[in-house]
Amino acid sequence: MQRFLFSSLSLLALAALAPAAFAQTYVTNQAAQKTTILTVVAGSDNANGGLNLNGGVRGDKTFVVPLGWKVELRFRNNGVAPHSVIVLGGGSVPASITPALAAFPGSAGKNLVQGFGKTGGSTPQDTLRFTASKVGKYTVACGVPGHALSGQYISLEVSSSVKEASFK
Ligand SMILES: [Cu+2]
């Protein structure tokens, strides 16, 4: 009986810990430095046939970043198709995505059109550094032709009313 109780309690403890322990972390804040590290994983799961960023499709997930913070956006591709990343202005997604459409200096990734191939690891394949210098709604998109139009984009909001960055 004692053993059964112990096992049951252990399972309960594990169940309680599991969501926190295994949830993917897409945001790391360094508030003292007014810096946030955002992770963007293309094809993180099978949503939209893999045409997603962090599982988000057509702007249904959003990073919120405090106005004036420095952003380090770490990108990697977990999907089968090649993918890339750029932070664009808000509004409708353009058919042709070029570095000139970057919303902030430094917010265009490399290999925009050809993309990066799948990586098995967690090391970023591309790192974007920019300052969230203007309040507004922006789009984080894949630059490979057709991908954003097919829904491979999420949202990024720069806000003057939040104290740290988040993803939801
Ligand atoms: Cu893509």
Coordinates of N, CA and C and ligand atoms in Angstrom, one line a residue:
M1 N 0.8 -1.2 0.0 CA 0.0 0.0 0.0 C 0.9 1.3 0.0
Q2 N 1.9 1.2 0.8 CA 2.8 2.4 0.9 C 3.5 2.6 -0.5
R3 N 3.8 1.5 -1.1 CA 4.5 1.6 -2.4 C 3.6 2.1 -3.4
F4 N 2.3 1.6 -3.4 CA 1.4 2.1 -4.3 C 1.1 3.6 -4.2
L5 N 1.1 4.1 -2.9 CA 0.9 5.5 -2.7 C 2.0 6.3 -3.2
F6 N 3.2 5.8 -3.0 CA 4.4 6.5 -3.5 C 4.4 6.6 -5.0
S7 N 4.1 5.5 -5.6 CA 4.1 5.6 -7.1 C 3.0 6.6 -7.6
S8 N 1.9 6.5 -7.0 CA 0.8 7.4 -7.4 C 1.2 8.9 -7.2
L9 N 1.8 9.2 -6.1 CA 2.3 10.5 -5.8 C 3.4 10.9 -6.8
S10 N 4.3 10.0 -7.2 CA 5.3 10.3 -8.1 C 4.7 10.7 -9.5
L11 N 3.7 9.9 -9.9 CA 3.1 10.2 -11.2 C 2.4 11.5 -11.2
L12 N 1.7 11.8 -10.0 CA 1.1 13.1 -9.9 C 2.1 14.2 -10.0
A13 N 3.2 14.1 -9.4 CA 4.2 15.1 -9.4 C 4.8 15.3 -10.8
L14 N 5.0 14.2 -11.5 CA 5.5 14.2 -12.9 C 4.5 14.9 -13.8
A15 N 3.2 14.6 -13.6 CA 2.2 15.2 -14.4 C 2.1 16.7 -14.2
A16 N 2.3 17.1 -13.0 CA 2.3 18.5 -12.7 C 3.5 19.3 -13.3
L17 N 4.6 18.6 -13.3 CA 5.8 19.2 -13.8 C 5.9 19.2 -15.3
A18 N 5.3 18.2 -15.9 CA 5.5 18.0 -17.3 C 5.3 19.2 -18.2
P19 N 4.2 19.9 -18.1 CA 4.0 21.0 -19.1 C 5.1 22.1 -19.0
A20 N 5.5 22.4 -17.8 CA 6.6 23.4 -17.7 C 7.9 22.8 -18.2
A21 N 8.2 21.6 -17.9 CA 9.5 21.0 -18.2 C 9.6 20.8 -19.7
F22 N 8.6 20.5 -20.4 CA 8.7 20.1 -21.8 C 8.2 21.1 -22.8
A23 N 7.6 22.2 -22.3 CA 7.0 23.2 -23.2 C 8.2 23.9 -23.9
Q24 N 8.1 24.1 -25.2 CA 9.1 24.9 -25.9 C 9.1 26.3 -25.5
T25 N 10.3 26.8 -25.2 CA 10.5 28.2 -24.8 C 10.9 29.0 -26.0
Y26 N 10.0 30.0 -26.4 CA 10.3 30.8 -27.6 C 10.8 32.2 -27.2
V27 N 10.8 32.5 -25.9 CA 11.2 33.9 -25.4 C 12.0 33.8 -24.2
T28 N 13.2 34.5 -24.3 CA 14.0 34.6 -23.1 C 14.3 36.1 -22.9
N29 N 13.8 36.6 -21.8 CA 14.0 38.1 -21.5 C 15.2 38.4 -20.7
Q30 N 15.9 39.4 -21.0 CA 17.0 40.0 -20.2 C 16.6 41.4 -19.9
A31 N 15.7 41.6 -18.9 CA 15.0 42.9 -18.7 C 16.0 43.9 -18.4
A32 N 17.1 43.6 -17.6 CA 18.0 44.6 -17.2 C 18.7 45.2 -18.4
Q33 N 18.9 44.4 -19.5 CA 19.5 44.9 -20.7 C 18.5 45.3 -21.7
K34 N 17.2 45.3 -21.4 CA 16.1 45.6 -22.3 C 16.3 44.9 -23.6
T35 N 16.6 43.6 -23.4 CA 16.9 42.7 -24.6 C 16.0 41.4 -24.5
T36 N 15.5 41.0 -25.6 CA 14.8 39.7 -25.6 C 15.3 38.8 -26.7
I37 N 15.4 37.5 -26.4 CA 15.8 36.6 -27.4 C 14.6 35.8 -27.8
L38 N 14.2 35.9 -29.1 CA 13.1 35.3 -29.6 C 13.5 34.1 -30.5
T39 N 12.9 32.9 -30.3 CA 13.3 31.8 -31.1 C 12.1 31.5 -32.1
V40 N 12.5 31.4 -33.4 CA 11.5 31.1 -34.4 C 11.9 29.8 -35.1
V41 N 11.0 28.8 -35.0 CA 11.3 27.5 -35.6 C 10.3 27.3 -36.7
A42 N 10.9 27.2 -37.9 CA 10.0 26.9 -39.1 C 9.7 25.4 -39.1
G43 N 8.4 25.1 -39.4 CA 8.0 23.7 -39.4 C 8.2 23.0 -38.1
S44 N 7.9 23.7 -37.0 CA 8.1 23.2 -35.7 C 7.2 22.0 -35.4
D45 N 6.0 21.9 -36.1 CA 5.1 20.8 -36.0 C 4.5 20.6 -37.4
N46 N 3.4 19.8 -37.5 CA 2.8 19.6 -38.8 C 1.7 20.5 -39.2
A47 N 1.5 21.6 -38.4 CA 0.4 22.5 -38.7 C 0.6 23.1 -40.1
N48 N -0.5 23.2 -40.8 CA -0.5 23.7 -42.2 C 0.5 23.0 -43.1
G49 N 0.6 21.7 -42.9 CA 1.5 20.9 -43.7 C 3.0 21.3 -43.5
G50 N 3.3 21.8 -42.3 CA 4.7 22.2 -42.0 C 5.0 23.6 -42.3
L51 N 4.0 24.3 -43.0 CA 4.2 25.7 -43.4 C 3.8 26.6 -42.2
N52 N 4.6 26.5 -41.1 CA 4.3 27.3 -39.9 C 5.5 27.8 -39.3
L53 N 5.4 28.7 -38.4 CA 6.5 29.2 -37.6 C 6.1 29.1 -36.1
N54 N 6.8 28.3 -35.3 CA 6.5 27.9 -33.9 C 5.0 27.4 -33.9
G55 N 4.6 26.7 -34.9 CA 3.3 26.1 -34.9 C 2.2 27.1 -35.3
G56 N 2.6 28.4 -35.5 CA 1.6 29.4 -35.8 C 1.4 29.5 -37.3
V57 N 0.2 29.9 -37.7 CA -0.2 29.9 -39.1 C -1.1 31.2 -39.3
R58 N -0.8 31.9 -40.4 CA -1.6 33.1 -40.7 C -1.8 34.1 -39.5
G59 N -0.7 34.3 -38.8 CA -0.8 35.3 -37.7 C -1.5 34.9 -36.5
D60 N -1.8 33.6 -36.3 CA -2.6 33.2 -35.2 C -1.7 33.1 -33.9
K61 N -0.5 33.3 -34.0 CA 0.4 33.4 -32.8 C 1.2 34.7 -32.8
T62 N 1.5 35.3 -31.7 CA 2.1 36.6 -31.6 C 3.2 36.8 -30.6
F63 N 4.3 37.3 -31.0 CA 5.3 37.8 -30.1 C 4.9 39.2 -29.7
V64 N 5.0 39.6 -28.4 CA 4.8 41.0 -28.0 C 6.1 41.4 -27.4
V65 N 6.6 42.6 -27.9 CA 8.0 43.1 -27.5 C 7.8 44.5 -27.0
P66 N 8.4 44.8 -25.8 CA 8.3 46.2 -25.3 C 9.0 47.2 -26.3
L67 N 8.4 48.3 -26.4 CA 9.0 49.4 -27.3 C 10.4 49.7 -26.8
G68 N 11.3 49.8 -27.8 CA 12.7 50.2 -27.5 C 13.6 49.1 -27.1
W69 N 13.1 47.9 -26.9 CA 14.0 46.7 -26.6 C 14.8 46.3 -27.8
K70 N 15.9 45.7 -27.5 CA 16.7 45.0 -28.5 C 16.2 43.6 -28.7
V71 N 16.1 43.2 -29.9 CA 15.6 41.8 -30.2 C 16.7 41.0 -30.9
E72 N 16.9 39.9 -30.4 CA 17.8 38.9 -31.0 C 16.9 37.7 -31.4
L73 N 16.6 37.6 -32.7 CA 15.7 36.6 -33.2 C 16.5 35.4 -33.8
R74 N 16.4 34.3 -33.1 CA 17.2 33.1 -33.5 C 16.3 32.2 -34.3
F75 N 16.7 31.9 -35.6 CA 15.9 31.1 -36.5 C 16.5 29.8 -36.7
R76 N 15.6 28.8 -36.8 CA 16.1 27.5 -37.3 C 14.9 26.8 -38.0
N77 N 15.3 25.9 -38.9 CA 14.3 25.2 -39.7 C 14.2 23.7 -39.3
N78 N 13.1 23.3 -38.8 CA 12.8 22.0 -38.4 C 12.0 21.2 -39.4
G79 N 11.7 21.9 -40.5 CA 10.8 21.3 -41.5 C 11.5 20.6 -42.6
V80 N 10.8 20.0 -43.5 CA 11.3 19.2 -44.6 C 11.7 20.2 -45.7
A81 N 10.8 21.2 -46.0 CA 11.1 22.2 -47.1 C 12.1 23.2 -46.5
P82 N 12.8 23.9 -47.4 CA 13.6 25.0 -47.0 C 12.8 26.2 -46.5
H83 N 13.2 26.9 -45.5 CA 12.5 28.1 -44.9 C 13.5 29.1 -44.5
S84 N 13.0 30.4 -44.4 CA 13.8 31.5 -44.0 C 12.9 32.4 -43.1
V85 N 13.5 33.6 -42.7 CA 12.7 34.4 -41.9 C 13.0 35.9 -42.1
I86 N 11.9 36.7 -42.0 CA 12.0 38.2 -42.1 C 10.9 38.8 -41.2
V87 N 11.2 40.0 -40.6 CA 10.2 40.7 -39.9 C 9.7 41.9 -40.9
L88 N 8.5 41.8 -41.3 CA 7.9 42.7 -42.2 C 7.0 43.7 -41.5
G89 N 6.6 44.8 -42.2 CA 5.5 45.6 -41.7 C 4.2 44.8 -41.6
G90 N 3.2 45.3 -40.9 CA 2.0 44.6 -40.7 C 1.2 44.7 -42.0
G91 N -0.1 44.2 -41.9 CA -0.9 44.2 -43.1 C -0.8 43.0 -43.9
S92 N -1.3 43.0 -45.1 CA -1.3 41.8 -45.9 C 0.1 41.4 -46.3
V93 N 0.3 40.1 -46.5 CA 1.6 39.6 -46.8 C 1.9 39.8 -48.3
P94 N 3.0 40.4 -48.7 CA 3.3 40.6 -50.1 C 3.6 39.3 -50.8
A95 N 3.3 39.2 -52.1 CA 3.6 38.0 -52.9 C 5.1 37.8 -53.1
S96 N 5.9 38.9 -53.2 CA 7.3 38.7 -53.3 C 8.0 39.4 -52.2
I97 N 8.8 38.6 -51.4 CA 9.4 39.1 -50.2 C 10.9 39.3 -50.5
T98 N 11.4 40.6 -50.3 CA 12.8 40.9 -50.4 C 13.3 41.6 -49.2
P99 N 14.6 41.6 -49.0 CA 15.2 42.2 -47.8 C 14.8 43.7 -47.6
A100 N 14.4 44.3 -48.7 CA 14.0 45.8 -48.7 C 12.7 45.9 -47.9
L101 N 12.0 44.9 -47.7 CA 10.7 44.9 -47.0 C 10.9 44.8 -45.5
A102 N 12.1 44.6 -45.0 CA 12.3 44.5 -43.6 C 11.7 45.7 -42.9
A103 N 11.0 45.4 -41.8 CA 10.4 46.5 -41.0 C 11.4 47.4 -40.3
F104 N 12.5 46.7 -39.8 CA 13.5 47.4 -39.0 C 14.9 47.1 -39.7
P105 N 15.9 48.0 -39.5 CA 17.2 47.7 -39.9 C 17.7 46.4 -39.2
G106 N 18.1 45.4 -40.0 CA 18.6 44.2 -39.4 C 17.5 43.1 -39.3
S107 N 16.3 43.4 -39.7 CA 15.2 42.4 -39.5 C 15.0 41.5 -40.7
A108 N 15.9 41.5 -41.6 CA 15.8 40.5 -42.8 C 16.8 39.4 -42.6
G109 N 16.4 38.2 -42.7 CA 17.3 37.1 -42.6 C 18.1 36.8 -43.9
K110 N 19.0 35.9 -43.8 CA 19.8 35.5 -44.9 C 19.0 34.4 -45.7
N111 N 19.5 34.2 -46.9 CA 18.9 33.1 -47.7 C 17.4 33.2 -47.8
L112 N 16.9 34.5 -47.9 CA 15.4 34.7 -47.9 C 14.7 33.8 -48.9
V113 N 15.1 33.8 -50.1 CA 14.4 33.2 -51.2 C 14.7 31.7 -51.2
Q114 N 15.9 31.3 -51.1 CA 16.2 29.9 -51.2 C 16.0 29.1 -49.9
G115 N 16.1 29.9 -48.7 CA 15.8 29.2 -47.4 C 17.0 28.4 -46.9
F116 N 16.8 28.0 -45.7 CA 17.8 27.1 -45.1 C 17.2 25.7 -45.0
G117 N 18.0 24.7 -45.2 CA 17.5 23.3 -45.1 C 17.3 22.9 -43.7
K118 N 16.6 21.7 -43.5 CA 16.3 21.2 -42.2 C 17.5 21.0 -41.4
T119 N 17.5 21.4 -40.1 CA 18.5 21.1 -39.1 C 18.0 20.1 -38.1
G120 N 18.8 19.2 -37.7 CA 18.4 18.3 -36.7 C 18.6 18.9 -35.3
G121 N 19.4 19.9 -35.1 CA 19.7 20.3 -33.8 C 19.0 21.6 -33.4
S122 N 19.5 22.2 -32.3 CA 18.8 23.4 -31.8 C 19.7 24.6 -32.0
T123 N 20.8 24.5 -32.7 CA 21.6 25.7 -33.0 C 20.9 26.6 -34.0
P124 N 20.9 27.9 -33.8 CA 20.3 28.7 -34.8 C 21.0 28.7 -36.1
Q125 N 20.3 28.7 -37.2 CA 20.9 28.8 -38.5 C 21.0 30.2 -39.0
D126 N 20.2 31.1 -38.4 CA 20.3 32.5 -38.8 C 19.9 33.3 -37.5
T127 N 20.6 34.5 -37.3 CA 20.3 35.3 -36.2 C 20.1 36.7 -36.6
L128 N 18.9 37.3 -36.3 CA 18.6 38.7 -36.7 C 18.7 39.6 -35.5
R129 N 19.3 40.7 -35.6 CA 19.3 41.7 -34.5 C 18.8 43.0 -34.9
F130 N 17.8 43.4 -34.2 CA 17.2 44.7 -34.5 C 16.6 45.3 -33.2
T131 N 16.2 46.6 -33.3 CA 15.6 47.3 -32.2 C 14.1 47.5 -32.5
A132 N 13.3 47.2 -31.5 CA 11.8 47.3 -31.7 C 11.5 48.8 -31.5
S133 N 11.8 49.6 -32.5 CA 11.9 51.1 -32.3 C 10.6 51.8 -32.5
K134 N 9.5 51.1 -33.0 CA 8.3 51.8 -33.3 C 7.1 50.9 -32.9
V135 N 6.2 51.5 -32.1 CA 4.9 50.7 -31.8 C 4.2 50.3 -33.0
G136 N 3.7 49.1 -33.0 CA 2.8 48.7 -34.2 C 2.7 47.2 -34.3
K137 N 2.0 46.8 -35.3 CA 1.9 45.4 -35.6 C 2.7 45.0 -36.8
Y138 N 3.5 43.9 -36.6 CA 4.4 43.5 -37.7 C 4.1 42.0 -38.0
T139 N 4.8 41.5 -39.0 CA 4.6 40.2 -39.4 C 6.0 39.5 -39.5
V140 N 6.1 38.3 -38.9 CA 7.3 37.4 -39.0 C 6.9 36.4 -40.0
A141 N 7.6 36.4 -41.2 CA 7.2 35.5 -42.3 C 8.4 34.7 -42.8
C142 N 8.1 33.7 -43.5 CA 9.1 33.0 -44.3 C 9.2 33.7 -45.6
G143 N 10.4 33.8 -46.2 CA 10.6 34.5 -47.4 C 10.7 33.6 -48.6
V144 N 10.6 32.3 -48.5 CA 10.6 31.4 -49.6 C 9.3 31.6 -50.4
P145 N 9.4 31.8 -51.7 CA 8.3 32.2 -52.5 C 7.1 31.2 -52.3
G146 N 5.9 31.8 -52.0 CA 4.7 31.1 -51.9 C 4.4 30.7 -50.4
H147 N 5.4 30.6 -49.6 CA 5.2 30.1 -48.2 C 4.4 31.0 -47.4
A148 N 4.7 32.3 -47.4 CA 3.9 33.3 -46.5 C 2.5 33.3 -47.1
L149 N 2.4 33.4 -48.4 CA 1.0 33.4 -49.0 C 0.2 32.2 -48.6
S150 N 0.9 31.1 -48.4 CA 0.2 29.9 -47.9 C 0.0 29.8 -46.4
G151 N 0.4 30.9 -45.8 CA 0.1 31.0 -44.3 C 1.2 30.9 -43.4
Q152 N 2.5 30.8 -43.9 CA 3.6 30.7 -43.0 C 4.1 32.0 -42.5
Y153 N 3.3 32.6 -41.6 CA 3.7 33.8 -40.9 C 2.9 33.9 -39.6
I154 N 3.6 34.6 -38.7 CA 3.0 34.9 -37.4 C 3.1 36.4 -37.1
S155 N 2.7 36.9 -36.0 CA 2.6 38.3 -35.7 C 3.7 38.7 -34.7
L156 N 4.1 39.9 -34.8 CA 4.9 40.5 -33.8 C 4.4 41.9 -33.5
E157 N 4.1 42.2 -32.2 CA 3.6 43.5 -31.8 C 4.6 44.2 -31.0
V158 N 4.9 45.4 -31.3 CA 5.7 46.3 -30.4 C 4.8 47.2 -29.6
S159 N 4.9 47.1 -28.3 CA 3.9 47.7 -27.4 C 4.6 48.6 -26.4
S160 N 4.0 49.7 -26.1 CA 4.6 50.6 -25.0 C 4.0 50.3 -23.7
S161 N 3.1 49.2 -23.6 CA 2.4 49.0 -22.4 C 2.8 47.6 -21.8
V162 N 3.8 47.0 -22.3 CA 4.2 45.7 -21.7 C 5.6 45.9 -21.1
K163 N 5.9 45.1 -20.0 CA 7.2 45.2 -19.4 C 8.2 44.2 -19.8
E164 N 7.8 43.1 -20.5 CA 8.7 42.1 -21.0 C 8.1 41.5 -22.2
A165 N 8.9 40.8 -23.0 CA 8.4 40.1 -24.2 C 7.7 38.8 -23.9
S166 N 6.8 38.4 -24.8 CA 6.0 37.2 -24.6 C 5.7 36.6 -25.9
F167 N 5.2 35.4 -25.9 CA 4.7 34.7 -27.1 C 3.5 33.9 -26.7
K168 N 2.4 34.1 -27.5 CA 1.2 33.3 -27.2 C 0.4 33.2 -28.5
Ligands
CU1 CU 9.0 28.6 -45.7

